[in-house]
Short mmCIF file of C-alpha atoms in Angstrom, two decimals:
data_model
loop_
_atom_site.label_atom_id
_atom_site.label_comp_id
_atom_site.label_asym_id
_atom_site.label_seq_id
_atom_site.Cartn_x
_atom_site.Cartn_y
_atom_site.Cartn_z
CA UNK A 1 103.78 5.87 -70.42
CA UNK A 2 100.33 7.33 -71.13
CA UNK A 3 98.34 10.03 -69.31
CA UNK A 4 95.65 9.28 -66.71
CA UNK A 5 92.71 11.70 -66.71
CA UNK A 6 90.28 11.71 -63.76
CA UNK A 7 86.63 12.77 -63.50
CA UNK A 8 84.18 12.47 -60.59
CA UNK A 9 81.38 14.03 -58.58
CA UNK A 10 83.58 14.12 -55.46
CA UNK A 11 84.29 17.86 -55.46
CA UNK A 12 87.49 19.29 -54.02
CA UNK A 13 86.38 19.97 -50.44
CA UNK A 14 87.91 16.83 -48.95
CA UNK A 15 90.67 14.35 -49.70
CA UNK A 16 88.87 11.97 -52.07
CA UNK A 17 90.40 13.29 -55.30
CA UNK A 18 93.82 13.57 -53.68
CA UNK A 19 93.55 9.94 -52.59
CA UNK A 20 92.83 8.85 -56.18
CA UNK A 21 95.76 10.92 -57.40
CA UNK A 22 97.97 9.40 -54.71
CA UNK A 23 97.01 5.83 -55.63
CA UNK A 24 97.95 6.57 -59.25
CA UNK A 25 101.35 7.86 -58.12
CA UNK A 26 101.84 4.75 -55.97
CA UNK A 27 101.44 2.68 -59.11
CA UNK A 28 104.05 4.79 -60.92
CA UNK A 29 105.47 8.06 -59.66
CA UNK A 30 106.30 9.18 -63.20
CA UNK A 31 102.68 8.85 -64.37
CA UNK A 32 101.13 12.10 -65.55
CA UNK A 33 97.74 12.62 -63.88
CA UNK A 34 95.31 15.24 -65.15
CA UNK A 35 91.60 16.00 -64.64
CA UNK A 36 88.41 16.72 -66.57
CA UNK A 37 86.36 17.94 -63.62
CA UNK A 38 85.39 16.84 -60.12
CA UNK A 39 82.36 19.13 -60.00
CA UNK A 40 79.90 16.80 -61.73
CA UNK A 41 76.61 17.26 -59.81
CA UNK A 42 76.25 14.48 -57.26
CA UNK A 43 75.01 11.20 -58.78
CA UNK A 44 74.52 12.87 -62.19
CA UNK A 45 75.45 10.07 -64.60
CA UNK A 46 74.11 12.00 -67.60
CA UNK A 47 76.51 14.91 -67.08
CA UNK A 48 79.44 12.55 -66.53
CA UNK A 49 78.60 10.87 -69.83
CA UNK A 50 78.48 14.18 -71.67
CA UNK A 51 81.77 15.47 -70.22
CA UNK A 52 83.49 12.39 -71.63
CA UNK A 53 82.25 13.00 -75.16
CA UNK A 54 83.18 16.67 -74.78
CA UNK A 55 86.75 15.78 -73.84
CA UNK A 56 88.01 12.36 -74.96
CA UNK A 57 88.80 13.02 -78.62
CA UNK A 58 91.04 15.98 -77.79
CA UNK A 59 93.55 13.85 -75.84
CA UNK A 60 96.33 11.83 -77.49
CA UNK A 61 95.62 8.23 -78.44
CA UNK A 62 96.31 5.89 -75.56
CA UNK A 63 95.07 8.28 -72.87
CA UNK A 64 93.22 6.50 -70.03
CA UNK A 65 90.16 8.17 -68.51
CA UNK A 66 88.72 7.30 -65.11
CA UNK A 67 85.13 8.49 -64.68
CA UNK A 68 83.55 7.95 -61.25
CA UNK A 69 79.95 8.99 -60.74
CA UNK A 70 78.78 5.92 -58.93
CA UNK A 71 75.52 6.06 -56.94
CA UNK A 72 75.49 2.23 -56.99
CA UNK A 73 78.96 1.81 -55.45
CA UNK A 74 79.27 -1.53 -53.66
CA UNK A 75 76.21 -2.99 -55.43
CA UNK A 76 76.08 -5.58 -58.20
CA UNK A 77 76.71 -3.06 -61.01
CA UNK A 78 79.77 -3.99 -63.05
CA UNK A 79 83.13 -2.25 -63.08
CA UNK A 80 84.34 -2.00 -66.66
CA UNK A 81 87.06 -0.70 -68.95
CA UNK A 82 86.37 0.09 -72.60
CA UNK A 83 88.54 0.82 -75.60
CA UNK A 84 87.40 3.28 -78.26
CA UNK A 85 87.99 3.24 -81.99
CA UNK A 86 90.24 6.26 -81.41
CA UNK A 87 92.44 4.17 -79.08
CA UNK A 88 91.35 5.82 -75.83
CA UNK A 89 90.36 3.91 -72.69
CA UNK A 90 87.69 4.62 -70.06
CA UNK A 91 87.57 2.91 -66.66
CA UNK A 92 84.18 3.41 -65.03
CA UNK A 93 81.15 1.77 -63.42
CA UNK A 94 78.69 0.29 -65.90
CA UNK A 95 75.80 2.60 -65.06
CA UNK A 96 75.23 4.70 -68.17
CA UNK A 97 78.37 6.84 -67.94
CA UNK A 98 79.32 5.76 -71.45
CA UNK A 99 75.97 6.61 -73.06
CA UNK A 100 77.14 9.47 -75.28
CA UNK A 101 80.22 7.56 -76.45
CA UNK A 102 78.00 4.57 -77.21
CA UNK A 103 75.54 6.78 -79.05
CA UNK A 104 78.16 7.91 -81.57
CA UNK A 105 79.43 4.36 -81.98
CA UNK A 106 83.09 4.73 -81.03
CA UNK A 107 83.33 2.08 -78.29
CA UNK A 108 85.20 -0.80 -79.88
CA UNK A 109 85.32 -3.33 -77.03
CA UNK A 110 84.66 -3.71 -73.31
CA UNK A 111 85.93 -5.80 -70.40
CA UNK A 112 84.51 -6.45 -66.96
CA UNK A 113 87.07 -5.80 -64.21
CA UNK A 114 87.32 -8.51 -61.58
CA UNK A 115 86.93 -6.39 -58.43
CA UNK A 116 88.25 -9.16 -56.18
CA UNK A 117 91.52 -9.51 -58.08
CA UNK A 118 92.23 -6.16 -59.71
CA UNK A 119 92.00 -3.72 -56.83
CA UNK A 120 94.22 -1.69 -54.53
CA UNK A 121 96.05 -4.02 -52.15
CA UNK A 122 94.54 -4.27 -48.64
CA UNK A 123 91.27 -2.61 -49.72
CA UNK A 124 88.94 -5.63 -49.75
CA UNK A 125 87.11 -4.58 -46.60
CA UNK A 126 86.19 -1.21 -48.14
CA UNK A 127 83.11 -1.19 -50.37
CA UNK A 128 82.32 2.53 -50.74
CA UNK A 129 85.36 4.07 -52.45
CA UNK A 130 85.80 2.16 -55.68
CA UNK A 131 86.95 5.41 -57.29
CA UNK A 132 90.19 4.94 -55.39
CA UNK A 133 90.35 1.17 -54.93
CA UNK A 134 89.18 -0.04 -58.37
CA UNK A 135 89.07 2.75 -60.94
CA UNK A 136 92.06 5.00 -60.16
CA UNK A 137 94.17 1.94 -59.32
CA UNK A 138 93.42 0.06 -62.54
CA UNK A 139 93.42 3.19 -64.67
CA UNK A 140 96.93 3.96 -63.42
CA UNK A 141 98.10 0.40 -64.06
CA UNK A 142 96.77 0.57 -67.61
CA UNK A 143 98.20 4.04 -68.31
CA UNK A 144 101.63 3.17 -66.91
CA UNK A 145 101.85 -0.14 -68.80
CA UNK A 146 101.84 -2.27 -65.66
CA UNK A 147 98.89 -4.25 -67.05
CA UNK A 148 97.53 -4.73 -70.56
CA UNK A 149 93.94 -3.93 -71.46
CA UNK A 150 93.25 -7.57 -72.36
CA UNK A 151 94.34 -8.69 -68.87
CA UNK A 152 92.02 -6.42 -66.88
CA UNK A 153 89.05 -8.75 -67.16
CA UNK A 154 86.82 -10.87 -69.35
CA UNK A 155 85.56 -9.55 -72.67
CA UNK A 156 81.89 -8.50 -72.59
CA UNK A 157 79.60 -7.43 -75.47
CA UNK A 158 79.52 -3.69 -76.10
CA UNK A 159 75.75 -3.91 -76.57
CA UNK A 160 75.41 -5.22 -73.01
CA UNK A 161 76.63 -1.93 -71.49
CA UNK A 162 74.12 0.19 -69.61
CA UNK A 163 72.91 3.13 -71.66
CA UNK A 164 70.70 6.12 -70.97
CA UNK A 165 68.27 6.77 -73.81
CA UNK A 166 69.53 9.54 -76.09
CA UNK A 167 67.08 10.79 -78.70
CA UNK A 168 68.59 11.66 -82.07
CA UNK A 169 67.55 14.93 -83.74
CA UNK A 170 64.69 14.85 -86.22
CA UNK A 171 64.37 17.14 -89.22
CA UNK A 172 61.71 18.43 -91.60
CA UNK A 173 62.06 20.84 -94.52
CA UNK A 174 61.66 23.81 -92.17
CA UNK A 175 62.64 22.65 -88.67
CA UNK A 176 64.95 20.55 -86.50
CA UNK A 177 64.08 19.07 -83.11
CA UNK A 178 66.61 17.77 -80.60
CA UNK A 179 67.64 17.53 -76.97
CA UNK A 180 69.27 20.00 -74.62
CA UNK A 181 72.30 17.94 -73.66
CA UNK A 182 74.15 20.15 -71.18
CA UNK A 183 74.99 23.68 -70.04
CA UNK A 184 78.12 25.67 -70.59
CA UNK A 185 78.23 25.75 -66.80
CA UNK A 186 80.26 28.91 -66.30
CA UNK A 187 78.21 31.08 -68.63
CA UNK A 188 74.76 29.43 -68.65
CA UNK A 189 74.48 28.78 -72.38
CA UNK A 190 72.56 25.66 -73.38
CA UNK A 191 74.14 23.09 -75.69
CA UNK A 192 71.98 20.88 -77.88
CA UNK A 193 72.62 17.64 -79.74
CA UNK A 194 71.80 19.32 -83.07
CA UNK A 195 74.94 19.31 -85.22
CA UNK A 196 76.07 22.05 -87.55
CA UNK A 197 75.49 19.74 -90.53
CA UNK A 198 71.89 19.15 -89.49
CA UNK A 199 71.38 22.87 -88.91
CA UNK A 200 72.80 23.72 -92.34
CA UNK A 201 69.94 21.83 -93.99
CA UNK A 202 67.69 24.77 -93.03
CA UNK A 203 69.89 27.21 -95.04
CA UNK A 204 69.82 29.90 -92.36
CA UNK A 205 72.33 32.71 -92.80
CA UNK A 206 74.03 34.57 -89.93
CA UNK A 207 71.79 37.42 -88.78
CA UNK A 208 68.54 35.69 -89.73
CA UNK A 209 65.87 34.99 -87.14
CA UNK A 210 64.75 31.48 -86.23
CA UNK A 211 61.87 30.47 -84.01
CA UNK A 212 63.04 28.55 -80.94
CA UNK A 213 60.71 26.46 -78.78
CA UNK A 214 61.85 24.66 -75.63
CA UNK A 215 59.75 22.10 -73.77
CA UNK A 216 60.23 20.03 -70.63
CA UNK A 217 58.25 16.79 -70.72
CA UNK A 218 56.01 18.41 -73.36
CA UNK A 219 55.36 21.49 -71.19
CA UNK A 220 56.19 24.74 -72.97
CA UNK A 221 58.99 26.61 -71.19
CA UNK A 222 60.32 29.06 -73.80
CA UNK A 223 59.46 30.32 -77.27
CA UNK A 224 60.84 33.27 -79.15
CA UNK A 225 62.26 34.42 -82.47
CA UNK A 226 66.00 34.95 -82.00
CA UNK A 227 68.89 35.55 -84.44
CA UNK A 228 71.48 33.04 -85.52
CA UNK A 229 74.87 34.71 -85.02
CA UNK A 230 78.53 33.76 -85.39
CA UNK A 231 79.46 35.23 -82.00
CA UNK A 232 77.86 36.63 -78.86
CA UNK A 233 78.78 40.21 -79.78
CA UNK A 234 76.37 40.03 -82.70
CA UNK A 235 73.52 41.00 -80.36
CA UNK A 236 73.13 43.61 -77.64
CA UNK A 237 74.08 42.75 -74.06
CA UNK A 238 71.20 40.83 -72.47
CA UNK A 239 69.77 39.66 -75.80
CA UNK A 240 69.48 35.96 -76.81
CA UNK A 241 71.05 34.32 -79.82
CA UNK A 242 71.56 30.98 -81.54
CA UNK A 243 75.19 30.03 -82.26
CA UNK A 244 77.57 27.17 -83.06
CA UNK A 245 79.35 25.98 -79.92
CA UNK A 246 82.87 24.60 -79.53
CA UNK A 247 81.69 21.07 -80.37
CA UNK A 248 80.09 22.40 -83.59
CA UNK A 249 76.60 21.81 -82.23
CA UNK A 250 73.84 24.37 -81.83
CA UNK A 251 73.83 26.42 -78.63
CA UNK A 252 71.53 29.11 -77.27
CA UNK A 253 72.94 31.94 -75.18
CA UNK A 254 72.40 35.43 -73.84
CA UNK A 255 75.17 37.92 -74.52
CA UNK A 256 76.91 38.46 -71.15
CA UNK A 257 74.13 36.65 -69.33
CA UNK A 258 72.91 33.15 -68.47
CA UNK A 259 70.21 31.86 -70.80
CA UNK A 260 69.55 28.83 -68.58
CA UNK A 261 69.13 30.91 -65.41
CA UNK A 262 67.17 33.71 -67.06
CA UNK A 263 64.55 31.37 -68.52
CA UNK A 264 64.78 28.52 -65.96
CA UNK A 265 65.96 25.98 -68.54
CA UNK A 266 67.31 22.55 -67.60
CA UNK A 267 69.05 19.80 -69.53
CA UNK A 268 68.90 16.05 -70.01
CA UNK A 269 66.72 13.56 -71.89
CA UNK A 270 63.47 15.29 -70.83
CA UNK A 271 64.43 18.68 -72.27
CA UNK A 272 63.65 19.25 -75.96
CA UNK A 273 64.30 22.11 -78.35
CA UNK A 274 62.84 22.88 -81.76
CA UNK A 275 64.40 25.33 -84.21
CA UNK A 276 62.10 26.49 -87.00
CA UNK A 277 62.97 28.47 -90.11
CA UNK A 278 60.79 31.55 -90.54
CA UNK A 279 60.24 34.12 -93.27
CA UNK A 280 62.23 37.03 -91.89
CA UNK A 281 60.65 39.64 -94.18
CA UNK A 282 57.12 38.71 -93.14
CA UNK A 283 58.18 38.54 -89.48
CA UNK A 284 59.64 42.05 -89.51
CA UNK A 285 56.56 43.36 -91.36
CA UNK A 286 54.39 42.00 -88.56
CA UNK A 287 56.33 43.74 -85.80
CA UNK A 288 56.82 47.10 -87.60
#
């Protein structure tokens, strides 16, 4: 018996999530059902994709994830299940939800679910709640051992899966450029796709200033020299800082404030950040 983990943009204001949970329990009452989040912004496939990469590797091997952000529900988009190289499974619409997992190359294989055969009994007349009728139902069957992965549908090429374009960071001797992938929603910090290993190539020590530039579709939104710190308390309340987030990527925050709200910063493939190494001694001489 494995764990089933649910994610959606359904919110918790009605019975949609409870219905998915209930379908899973109908499959097997002993099945453990947990959740990533159901507060994905409506129709936001990018955020759903990121929350999977943020979460999947921290669950035991064999865990089955159901991710339902499905603006094309009832259309010709495919319903799929994939297996990762870490032996996790994701049941989801094929609409880009797997983009971040695809980008790091850990999806081992994929199958297209036959929606006419593998669906909640007596649900064929319903075409708008596949989260319950297709994804939660089949995710629960897979997690409980009622059906094997290989029997959920025909094998399809991994490179045929829909993918949102994700730009990899670029480096020079003195700078790194990347994307703003997501927010730390509760606190308003921005999380980039620049890894700690890439950042280390700049040889910047804690306490040193770096020059940060943020653009949206090439329009300048923010630029400032801010310190790289190990923790938020390294700067005064209300002051910005660069730091290493919980995924060991670069983040930008304001101590006890929201960087994204304060500077009107967004996230996604159109938001870009550049971190540039500067001569701290010359910089401080200029502002003295």
